[in-house]
Amino acid sequence: MAAVKSRAGPGAMQSASEGEEEGLIYMQCCGQEDVDAQKHRQHPVFQSPSGSGRVWPTTAAVQQSKTFTFPQSSSVDLPYRYRSPESVEMDEIMAAMVLTSLSCSPVVQSPPQRDPLPAAPGDMECGGGELSDSGSSGYWSWDHGSVSPAPSPSVTETDGSLGQPVDEGLQMELEQGGCDEPESRRCKSLSRGAYRCLWPGCGKVLTSRVGMKRHIRILHLGSGSEQSHREEDFYYTEVSSEEEPTTPSPVPSFFSGPWSSCSSTNSQSTPGPQEVLPPSSVLSQSAPSSVWQIHTEHLYQACTPIEVTMFPGSSASCDQPPPAGLQPRPQITTTRSRSVSVGEQWLQRNSAPTRSQTMSASPSRGHCSFRKGRGEAKKCRKVYGVERRDQWCTACRWKKACQRFPD
DNA sequence: TCTGCCGGGAG
DNA sequence: CTCCCGGCAGA
């Protein structure tokens, strides 16, 4: 659906300047319906391109598409590099529009990718392409590609109210713009030794662990509970220099969609003087798997409980959330997904959409947080195997209840 | 037998 | 604290 839409929009646009085919290609590849989006969008429910970051490229790229048949691969870079003076203005406008649209539906990234079933391998790749090229780890790469799509739809359905996402989307964009090539480094550097709050909807980054814990405890867990003391760990992650190695990292650069959405809703979370927003930018461009992973691990946890609560239609109580809720959407992805994906998909879904309500729901989170016996979900061990133990979530590594793939 | 994770321990 | 692991219980 998204695909169709996108085509129409962009295609039309394209035709004016160039061949429609190119336009189409674009659309398919990158799912750029931005144009379209810009026009129509003001409502949350639209599917966005696979990566907020990507949005730009498209727009910009479109204009220079002559040169590039498949901008997707380098989508991130294009926008600024090849911009022609004329297009600048357009770009700005586009950018504004995109931002606007994004703001409404941050989570949006994947639909395009998913829908274009028929598309040749190349086409599907928009998101996947990137992944694959750098993705040494086939797993993650496609996983996310396919997985992420899931969330978006869910978002659409589930989340009628995307209030917060907005910030997020905007942020992403801004960051991209602000932290370009050189800038990005600077931004990145900030991330070193920082701790990022993984609480859904809160992307807060603090430089001190203690501070972060406090932040989590007070803002998210609630200062009272004793348990919370122990739990803070799971709600934040250390942001290290790893993020930086944009190019080098073998990992796929999946669009940061899901994660970012979850991470960067600062709006609600109080701003600390210490706050730094590097990660998101980094992620948006090319997130090293490691980082992403880290985030995800915690995300699962953070988002999980809430998600359950939120799902409107789902009667899912804390007790049996995953199975019921999960199956449906994931299936879409399932096609190419491997066994592992289940958990990941879940995560994806949660992380993105959840946010807005997260905040409100957060208080109640306590219920679900504790573990039950064995769930169906595959745990890190199964997913990664013992050999790749280093990729397990910390809990699993320590033989504790898995945080990444909660039941 | 494998897997997930509690409970406990070492550093 | 962080990091491990013995060992139990469920599948």
CSV table of C-alpha atoms (C1' of nucleotides) in Angstrom, one decimal:
chain,number,residue,atom,x,y,z
A,1,MET,CA,0.0,0.0,0.0
A,2,ALA,CA,2.6,2.3,1.0
A,3,ALA,CA,4.5,1.5,-2.1
A,4,VAL,CA,1.7,2.3,-4.3
A,5,LYS,CA,1.1,5.5,-2.7
A,6,SER,CA,4.6,6.5,-2.7
A,7,ARG,CA,5.0,5.8,-6.3
A,8,ALA,CA,2.2,7.9,-7.3
A,9,GLY,CA,3.5,10.8,-5.4
A,10,PRO,CA,7.0,10.8,-6.3
A,11,GLY,CA,6.4,9.5,-9.7
A,12,ALA,CA,4.4,12.4,-10.5
A,13,MET,CA,7.0,14.7,-9.2
A,14,GLN,CA,9.6,12.9,-11.0
A,15,SER,CA,8.1,12.9,-14.3
A,16,ALA,CA,8.3,16.6,-14.5
A,17,SER,CA,12.0,16.6,-14.2
A,18,GLU,CA,12.9,13.2,-15.5
A,19,GLY,CA,11.9,9.8,-16.4
A,20,GLU,CA,9.2,8.3,-14.4
A,21,GLU,CA,11.0,5.1,-14.2
A,22,GLU,CA,13.6,6.6,-12.2
A,23,GLY,CA,11.0,8.0,-10.0
A,24,LEU,CA,9.6,4.6,-9.5
A,25,ILE,CA,12.8,3.1,-8.8
A,26,TYR,CA,13.3,5.5,-6.2
A,27,MET,CA,10.1,5.0,-4.6
A,28,GLN,CA,10.4,1.3,-4.5
A,29,CYS,CA,13.9,1.3,-3.3
A,30,CYS,CA,13.7,3.9,-0.7
A,31,GLY,CA,10.1,4.1,-0.2
A,32,GLN,CA,10.2,7.7,-0.6
A,33,GLU,CA,6.8,9.0,-0.5
A,34,ASP,CA,8.0,11.9,1.2
A,35,VAL,CA,6.8,14.0,-1.5
A,36,ASP,CA,3.5,12.5,-1.3
A,37,ALA,CA,3.7,12.6,2.4
A,38,GLN,CA,4.5,16.1,2.5
A,39,LYS,CA,1.4,16.9,0.6
A,40,HIS,CA,-1.0,14.8,2.4
A,41,ARG,CA,0.6,14.1,5.6
A,42,GLN,CA,-0.1,15.6,8.7
A,43,HIS,CA,-1.5,12.6,10.2
A,44,PRO,CA,0.5,10.0,12.0
A,45,VAL,CA,-0.5,7.0,10.2
A,46,PHE,CA,1.6,7.1,7.3
A,47,GLN,CA,4.4,4.8,6.5
A,48,SER,CA,7.6,6.5,6.1
A,49,PRO,CA,10.6,5.8,4.2
A,50,SER,CA,12.9,3.4,5.6
A,51,GLY,CA,14.8,5.8,7.7
A,52,SER,CA,14.2,9.2,8.6
A,53,GLY,CA,17.7,9.9,7.5
A,54,ARG,CA,16.9,8.6,4.2
A,55,VAL,CA,14.3,10.9,3.6
A,56,TRP,CA,16.6,13.6,2.7
A,57,PRO,CA,18.5,11.6,0.3
A,58,THR,CA,15.5,10.9,-1.6
A,59,THR,CA,14.3,14.2,-1.9
A,60,ALA,CA,17.5,15.6,-2.9
A,61,ALA,CA,18.4,12.6,-4.8
A,62,VAL,CA,15.3,12.8,-6.8
A,63,GLN,CA,16.4,15.9,-8.3
A,64,GLN,CA,19.7,14.6,-9.2
A,65,SER,CA,18.5,11.3,-9.9
A,66,LYS,CA,19.8,11.6,-13.4
A,67,THR,CA,23.1,10.7,-12.2
A,68,PHE,CA,22.0,8.0,-9.9
A,69,THR,CA,19.8,5.2,-10.8
A,70,PHE,CA,20.0,3.7,-7.4
A,71,PRO,CA,20.6,6.3,-4.9
A,72,GLN,CA,19.6,4.0,-2.2
A,73,SER,CA,22.9,2.6,-1.6
A,74,SER,CA,24.4,5.9,-0.8
A,75,SER,CA,21.2,7.5,0.2
A,76,VAL,CA,22.5,9.0,3.3
A,77,ASP,CA,25.2,10.9,1.6
A,78,LEU,CA,23.5,12.2,-1.4
A,79,PRO,CA,21.4,14.9,-0.1
A,80,TYR,CA,24.1,17.2,0.8
A,81,ARG,CA,26.8,16.3,-1.5
A,82,TYR,CA,25.2,16.5,-4.8
A,83,ARG,CA,22.9,19.1,-4.2
A,84,SER,CA,22.6,21.6,-7.0
A,85,PRO,CA,22.1,25.2,-6.2
A,86,GLU,CA,18.7,25.2,-7.8
A,87,SER,CA,17.5,22.3,-5.8
A,88,VAL,CA,18.7,23.7,-2.6
A,89,GLU,CA,15.6,25.7,-2.2
A,90,MET,CA,13.5,22.8,-3.1
A,91,ASP,CA,15.4,20.7,-0.6
A,92,GLU,CA,14.7,23.0,2.1
A,93,ILE,CA,11.1,23.0,1.4
A,94,MET,CA,11.1,19.3,1.1
A,95,ALA,CA,13.0,19.0,4.2
A,96,ALA,CA,10.5,21.0,6.0
A,97,MET,CA,7.8,19.0,4.7
A,98,VAL,CA,9.5,15.8,5.5
A,99,LEU,CA,10.1,16.9,8.9
A,100,THR,CA,6.6,17.7,9.3
A,101,SER,CA,5.5,14.4,8.1
A,102,LEU,CA,8.0,12.6,10.1
A,103,SER,CA,7.0,14.4,13.1
A,104,CYS,CA,3.7,12.9,12.8
A,105,SER,CA,4.9,9.4,12.3
A,106,PRO,CA,8.4,8.8,13.4
A,107,VAL,CA,8.2,5.2,13.3
A,108,VAL,CA,7.5,5.0,9.9
A,109,GLN,CA,10.3,3.7,8.0
A,110,SER,CA,9.8,0.4,6.6
A,111,PRO,CA,6.6,-0.1,4.8
A,112,PRO,CA,7.9,0.7,1.5
A,113,GLN,CA,10.5,-2.0,1.8
A,114,ARG,CA,8.2,-4.5,2.9
A,115,ASP,CA,5.4,-4.0,0.4
A,116,PRO,CA,7.4,-4.1,-2.7
A,117,LEU,CA,7.3,-7.8,-2.8
A,118,PRO,CA,7.5,-8.1,-6.4
A,119,ALA,CA,10.4,-5.9,-6.7
A,120,ALA,CA,13.6,-7.3,-7.7
A,121,PRO,CA,16.1,-8.0,-5.0
A,122,GLY,CA,17.6,-4.7,-5.7
A,123,ASP,CA,14.4,-3.0,-5.2
A,124,MET,CA,13.7,-4.4,-1.9
A,125,GLU,CA,16.9,-3.4,-0.7
A,126,CYS,CA,16.5,0.1,0.1
A,127,GLY,CA,16.7,-0.7,3.6
A,128,GLY,CA,18.1,-4.1,3.0
A,129,GLY,CA,20.5,-3.0,0.5
A,130,GLU,CA,22.3,-0.9,2.9
A,131,LEU,CA,22.2,-3.6,5.4
A,132,SER,CA,23.6,-6.1,3.1
A,133,ASP,CA,26.4,-4.1,1.8
A,134,SER,CA,27.9,-3.5,5.0
A,135,GLY,CA,26.4,-6.3,6.8
A,136,SER,CA,28.9,-8.8,7.6
A,137,SER,CA,26.5,-10.2,9.9
A,138,GLY,CA,23.8,-11.4,7.7
A,139,TYR,CA,21.7,-12.0,10.7
A,140,TRP,CA,21.2,-8.6,11.9
A,141,SER,CA,21.2,-7.0,8.7
A,142,TRP,CA,18.3,-8.6,7.1
A,143,ASP,CA,16.8,-9.2,10.3
A,144,HIS,CA,16.3,-5.7,11.0
A,145,GLY,CA,15.4,-4.9,7.5
A,146,SER,CA,12.6,-7.3,7.6
A,147,VAL,CA,11.8,-6.9,11.1
A,148,SER,CA,11.6,-3.2,11.3
A,149,PRO,CA,8.9,-3.2,8.8
A,150,ALA,CA,6.7,-4.9,11.2
A,151,PRO,CA,6.7,-2.2,13.7
A,152,SER,CA,5.6,0.5,11.4
A,153,PRO,CA,2.5,-1.2,10.5
A,154,SER,CA,1.7,-2.0,14.0
A,155,VAL,CA,2.3,1.6,14.7
A,156,THR,CA,-0.2,2.6,12.2
A,157,GLU,CA,-2.7,0.3,13.5
A,158,THR,CA,-2.0,0.4,17.1
A,159,ASP,CA,-0.9,3.8,17.6
A,160,GLY,CA,-3.4,6.2,16.6
A,161,SER,CA,-1.8,8.7,18.9
A,162,LEU,CA,1.7,9.4,18.1
A,163,GLY,CA,2.3,12.4,20.0
A,164,GLN,CA,5.9,12.0,21.0
A,165,PRO,CA,7.2,10.4,18.0
A,166,VAL,CA,7.2,13.8,16.5
A,167,ASP,CA,10.1,15.0,18.5
A,168,GLU,CA,11.9,12.0,17.6
A,169,GLY,CA,11.5,12.4,13.9
A,170,LEU,CA,12.4,15.9,14.1
A,171,GLN,CA,15.4,15.2,16.1
A,172,MET,CA,16.6,12.7,13.7
A,173,GLU,CA,16.3,15.1,10.9
A,174,LEU,CA,17.8,17.9,12.7
A,175,GLU,CA,20.7,15.8,13.7
A,176,GLN,CA,21.3,14.7,10.3
A,177,GLY,CA,21.3,18.2,9.1
A,178,GLY,CA,23.2,19.5,11.9
A,179,CYS,CA,25.7,16.8,12.2
A,180,ASP,CA,26.8,16.3,8.8
A,181,GLU,CA,30.1,14.8,8.0
A,182,PRO,CA,32.4,16.8,10.2
A,183,GLU,CA,29.8,17.6,12.6
A,184,SER,CA,28.8,14.0,13.0
A,185,ARG,CA,32.2,13.3,14.5
A,186,ARG,CA,31.9,15.9,17.0
A,187,CYS,CA,28.5,14.7,17.9
A,188,LYS,CA,29.8,11.2,18.1
A,189,SER,CA,32.6,12.1,20.3
A,190,LEU,CA,30.2,13.3,22.8
A,191,SER,CA,28.7,9.9,23.0
A,192,ARG,CA,31.7,8.4,24.4
A,193,GLY,CA,31.3,7.2,27.9
A,194,ALA,CA,27.8,8.3,28.0
A,195,TYR,CA,24.8,6.5,29.2
A,196,ARG,CA,21.7,6.5,27.4
A,197,CYS,CA,18.3,6.0,28.9
A,198,LEU,CA,16.5,3.3,27.1
A,199,TRP,CA,13.2,3.9,28.7
A,200,PRO,CA,10.8,4.0,25.9
A,201,GLY,CA,10.3,7.5,24.9
A,202,CYS,CA,13.2,8.7,26.7
A,203,GLY,CA,16.5,8.9,24.9
A,204,LYS,CA,18.2,10.9,27.5
A,205,VAL,CA,21.9,10.6,27.6
A,206,LEU,CA,23.9,11.3,30.7
A,207,THR,CA,27.5,11.2,31.3
A,208,SER,CA,27.5,9.5,34.6
A,209,ARG,CA,26.1,6.2,35.3
A,210,VAL,CA,24.9,7.2,38.7
A,211,GLY,CA,23.1,10.1,37.2
A,212,MET,CA,21.5,7.8,34.7
A,213,LYS,CA,20.4,5.4,37.3
A,214,ARG,CA,19.0,8.2,39.3
A,215,HIS,CA,17.3,9.5,36.3
A,216,ILE,CA,15.7,6.2,35.6
A,217,ARG,CA,14.8,5.5,39.1
A,218,ILE,CA,13.2,8.8,39.6
A,219,LEU,CA,11.6,9.6,36.4
A,220,HIS,CA,10.7,6.1,35.1
A,221,LEU,CA,10.8,3.6,37.8
A,222,GLY,CA,9.6,5.8,40.5
A,223,SER,CA,11.8,6.6,43.4
A,224,GLY,CA,9.9,4.5,45.8
A,225,SER,CA,10.2,0.9,44.8
A,226,GLU,CA,13.1,-1.1,45.9
A,227,GLN,CA,13.1,-3.2,42.9
A,228,SER,CA,13.7,-0.3,40.8
A,229,HIS,CA,17.1,0.0,42.2
A,230,ARG,CA,18.1,-3.1,40.6
A,231,GLU,CA,16.3,-2.5,37.4
A,232,GLU,CA,17.8,0.7,36.4
A,233,ASP,CA,20.6,-1.1,34.8
A,234,PHE,CA,18.3,-2.5,32.2
A,235,TYR,CA,17.0,0.8,31.3
A,236,TYR,CA,20.1,2.4,30.2
A,237,THR,CA,22.9,1.5,28.1
A,238,GLU,CA,26.4,2.7,27.7
A,239,VAL,CA,27.0,4.6,24.6
A,240,SER,CA,30.5,4.2,23.6
A,241,SER,CA,32.8,5.1,20.9
A,242,GLU,CA,31.7,2.1,19.0
A,243,GLU,CA,29.0,4.0,17.5
A,244,GLU,CA,31.4,6.2,15.6
A,245,PRO,CA,33.1,3.8,13.3
A,246,THR,CA,30.4,4.5,10.9
A,247,THR,CA,32.2,3.2,7.9
A,248,PRO,CA,34.3,0.6,9.3
A,249,SER,CA,31.7,-1.3,11.2
A,250,PRO,CA,30.8,-4.4,9.2
A,251,VAL,CA,27.4,-4.1,10.6
A,252,PRO,CA,24.4,-3.2,8.7
A,253,SER,CA,23.3,0.2,8.8
A,254,PHE,CA,19.7,-0.4,9.3
A,255,PHE,CA,17.7,2.6,9.6
A,256,SER,CA,17.5,3.7,13.0
A,257,GLY,CA,13.8,3.9,12.8
A,258,PRO,CA,12.6,1.7,15.7
A,259,TRP,CA,15.4,2.4,17.9
A,260,SER,CA,15.6,6.0,17.5
A,261,SER,CA,12.0,6.5,17.9
A,262,CYS,CA,12.1,4.9,21.2
A,263,SER,CA,15.2,6.6,22.2
A,264,SER,CA,14.8,10.1,21.4
A,265,THR,CA,11.7,11.3,23.0
A,266,ASN,CA,13.3,13.8,25.1
A,267,SER,CA,10.4,16.1,25.1
A,268,GLN,CA,8.9,14.4,28.1
A,269,SER,CA,12.0,13.4,29.8
A,270,THR,CA,13.6,16.2,31.5
A,271,PRO,CA,16.5,17.7,29.9
A,272,GLY,CA,19.6,17.5,31.8
A,273,PRO,CA,22.4,19.8,31.4
A,274,GLN,CA,24.4,16.8,30.7
A,275,GLU,CA,22.2,15.8,28.0
A,276,VAL,CA,23.8,14.8,24.7
A,277,LEU,CA,22.2,13.6,21.6
A,278,PRO,CA,24.8,12.1,19.6
A,279,PRO,CA,23.7,8.5,19.3
A,280,SER,CA,20.6,9.1,17.4
A,281,SER,CA,22.4,10.9,14.7
A,282,VAL,CA,25.0,8.3,14.5
A,283,LEU,CA,22.4,5.6,14.4
A,284,SER,CA,20.5,7.3,11.8
A,285,GLN,CA,23.4,7.3,9.4
A,286,SER,CA,24.7,3.9,10.0
A,287,ALA,CA,24.3,2.2,13.2
A,288,PRO,CA,26.8,-0.3,14.1
A,289,SER,CA,25.2,-3.4,15.1
A,290,SER,CA,26.8,-3.5,18.4
A,291,VAL,CA,25.3,-0.3,19.5
A,292,TRP,CA,22.0,-1.1,18.1
A,293,GLN,CA,22.1,-4.3,19.9
A,294,ILE,CA,22.8,-2.8,23.1
A,295,HIS,CA,20.0,-0.6,22.8
A,296,THR,CA,17.7,-3.3,21.8
A,297,GLU,CA,18.5,-5.4,24.6
A,298,HIS,CA,17.3,-2.9,27.0
A,299,LEU,CA,14.6,-1.8,24.8
A,300,TYR,CA,13.0,-5.0,25.0
A,301,GLN,CA,12.7,-4.8,28.6
A,302,ALA,CA,11.9,-1.3,28.7
A,303,CYS,CA,9.3,-1.3,26.2
A,304,THR,CA,7.9,-4.7,26.8
A,305,PRO,CA,5.7,-4.3,29.7
A,306,ILE,CA,4.3,-1.1,28.4
A,307,GLU,CA,3.6,-2.4,25.1
A,308,VAL,CA,1.4,-5.1,26.4
A,309,THR,CA,-0.6,-2.6,28.2
A,310,MET,CA,-1.0,-0.4,25.4
A,311,PHE,CA,-2.1,-2.7,22.7
A,312,PRO,CA,-5.5,-1.5,22.2
A,313,GLY,CA,-7.1,-4.4,20.6
A,314,SER,CA,-5.1,-6.9,22.3
A,315,SER,CA,-6.6,-8.2,25.4
A,316,ALA,CA,-3.1,-9.2,26.2
A,317,SER,CA,-2.5,-9.1,29.7
A,318,CYS,CA,0.9,-9.3,31.1
A,319,ASP,CA,0.6,-13.0,31.2
A,320,GLN,CA,0.4,-13.8,27.6
A,321,PRO,CA,1.4,-10.9,25.6
A,322,PRO,CA,3.9,-12.1,23.1
A,323,PRO,CA,2.3,-15.1,21.6
A,324,ALA,CA,-0.9,-13.6,20.6
A,325,GLY,CA,0.2,-10.2,19.9
A,326,LEU,CA,3.3,-11.2,18.3
A,327,GLN,CA,2.4,-13.7,15.8
A,328,PRO,CA,0.2,-11.7,13.6
A,329,ARG,CA,2.5,-9.0,12.6
A,330,PRO,CA,5.7,-10.8,12.6
A,331,GLN,CA,4.3,-13.2,10.2
A,332,ILE,CA,4.6,-10.8,7.5
A,333,THR,CA,8.2,-10.6,8.1
A,334,THR,CA,8.4,-14.2,8.8
A,335,THR,CA,8.7,-15.0,5.2
A,336,ARG,CA,12.3,-14.3,5.1
A,337,SER,CA,12.9,-14.1,8.7
A,338,ARG,CA,14.7,-16.8,10.6
A,339,SER,CA,13.7,-18.2,13.8
A,340,VAL,CA,15.4,-15.5,15.8
A,341,SER,CA,13.4,-12.7,14.4
A,342,VAL,CA,10.5,-13.2,16.6
A,343,GLY,CA,12.1,-11.6,19.6
A,344,GLU,CA,13.6,-9.0,17.5
A,345,GLN,CA,10.5,-8.2,15.8
A,346,TRP,CA,8.8,-7.9,18.9
A,347,LEU,CA,11.3,-5.5,20.1
A,348,GLN,CA,11.1,-3.5,17.0
A,349,ARG,CA,7.4,-3.1,17.3
A,350,ASN,CA,7.6,-2.2,20.9
A,351,SER,CA,10.3,0.3,20.7
A,352,ALA,CA,8.8,2.4,18.0
A,353,PRO,CA,5.2,2.8,18.7
A,354,THR,CA,5.1,2.3,22.3
A,355,ARG,CA,6.6,5.5,23.3
A,356,SER,CA,3.9,7.9,23.6
A,357,GLN,CA,1.8,5.9,25.9
A,358,THR,CA,4.8,4.6,27.5
A,359,MET,CA,5.1,7.5,29.5
A,360,SER,CA,1.7,7.3,30.8
A,361,ALA,CA,1.8,3.6,31.1
A,362,SER,CA,5.2,3.5,32.7
A,363,PRO,CA,3.9,3.7,36.2
A,364,SER,CA,2.1,0.5,35.8
A,365,ARG,CA,5.0,-1.3,34.3
A,366,GLY,CA,5.9,-3.0,37.5
A,367,HIS,CA,3.4,-5.7,37.0
A,368,CYS,CA,4.7,-7.3,33.9
A,369,SER,CA,8.3,-6.7,34.5
A,370,PHE,CA,8.9,-9.8,36.5
A,371,ARG,CA,9.5,-13.0,34.7
A,372,LYS,CA,7.5,-16.0,34.4
A,373,GLY,CA,8.6,-19.4,33.6
A,374,ARG,CA,9.7,-20.2,30.2
A,375,GLY,CA,8.3,-18.5,27.4
A,376,GLU,CA,8.2,-19.4,23.8
A,377,ALA,CA,10.4,-16.6,22.9
A,378,LYS,CA,13.8,-17.6,21.9
A,379,LYS,CA,16.4,-16.3,24.1
A,380,CYS,CA,19.8,-15.0,23.3
A,381,ARG,CA,21.3,-18.4,23.6
A,382,LYS,CA,19.2,-19.8,21.0
A,383,VAL,CA,19.3,-16.9,18.8
A,384,TYR,CA,22.9,-16.3,18.8
A,385,GLY,CA,24.2,-19.6,19.9
A,386,VAL,CA,26.7,-20.2,22.5
A,387,GLU,CA,29.5,-19.3,20.1
A,388,ARG,CA,28.3,-15.8,19.9
A,389,ARG,CA,27.7,-15.4,23.4
A,390,ASP,CA,29.2,-12.0,23.3
A,391,GLN,CA,26.1,-10.9,21.6
A,392,TRP,CA,23.8,-12.1,24.2
A,393,CYS,CA,22.2,-9.6,26.5
A,394,THR,CA,24.0,-9.2,29.7
A,395,ALA,CA,21.3,-11.0,31.6
A,396,CYS,CA,21.7,-14.1,29.5
A,397,ARG,CA,25.4,-13.9,29.8
A,398,TRP,CA,25.0,-14.0,33.4
A,399,LYS,CA,22.4,-16.7,33.3
A,400,LYS,CA,19.7,-14.3,34.4
A,401,ALA,CA,16.3,-13.8,32.9
A,402,CYS,CA,16.8,-12.7,29.4
A,403,GLN,CA,16.1,-9.1,28.9
A,404,ARG,CA,16.3,-9.0,25.3
A,405,PHE,CA,13.7,-11.5,24.5
A,406,PRO,CA,11.4,-11.4,27.4
A,407,ASP,CA,8.5,-13.7,27.2
B,1,DT,C1',19.0,-33.5,26.9
B,2,DC,C1',18.6,-28.8,26.3
B,3,DT,C1',17.3,-24.4,27.9
B,4,DG,C1',16.2,-20.6,31.0
B,5,DC,C1',17.1,-18.6,35.1
B,6,DC,C1',17.4,-18.5,40.4
B,7,DG,C1',20.5,-18.3,44.0
B,8,DG,C1',24.8,-17.7,45.3
B,9,DG,C1',29.7,-16.7,45.1
B,10,DA,C1',34.2,-14.7,43.5
B,11,DG,C1',36.8,-10.6,42.6
C,1,DC,C1',29.2,-3.6,41.9
C,2,DT,C1',30.1,-6.7,38.0
C,3,DC,C1',30.6,-11.0,36.2
C,4,DC,C1',30.1,-16.0,36.6
C,5,DC,C1',28.3,-20.4,37.3
C,6,DG,C1',26.1,-24.5,40.0
C,7,DG,C1',22.2,-26.5,39.8
C,8,DC,C1',17.2,-26.8,39.5
C,9,DA,C1',13.0,-27.1,36.9
C,10,DG,C1',10.4,-27.0,32.6
C,11,DA,C1',10.1,-28.4,27.9
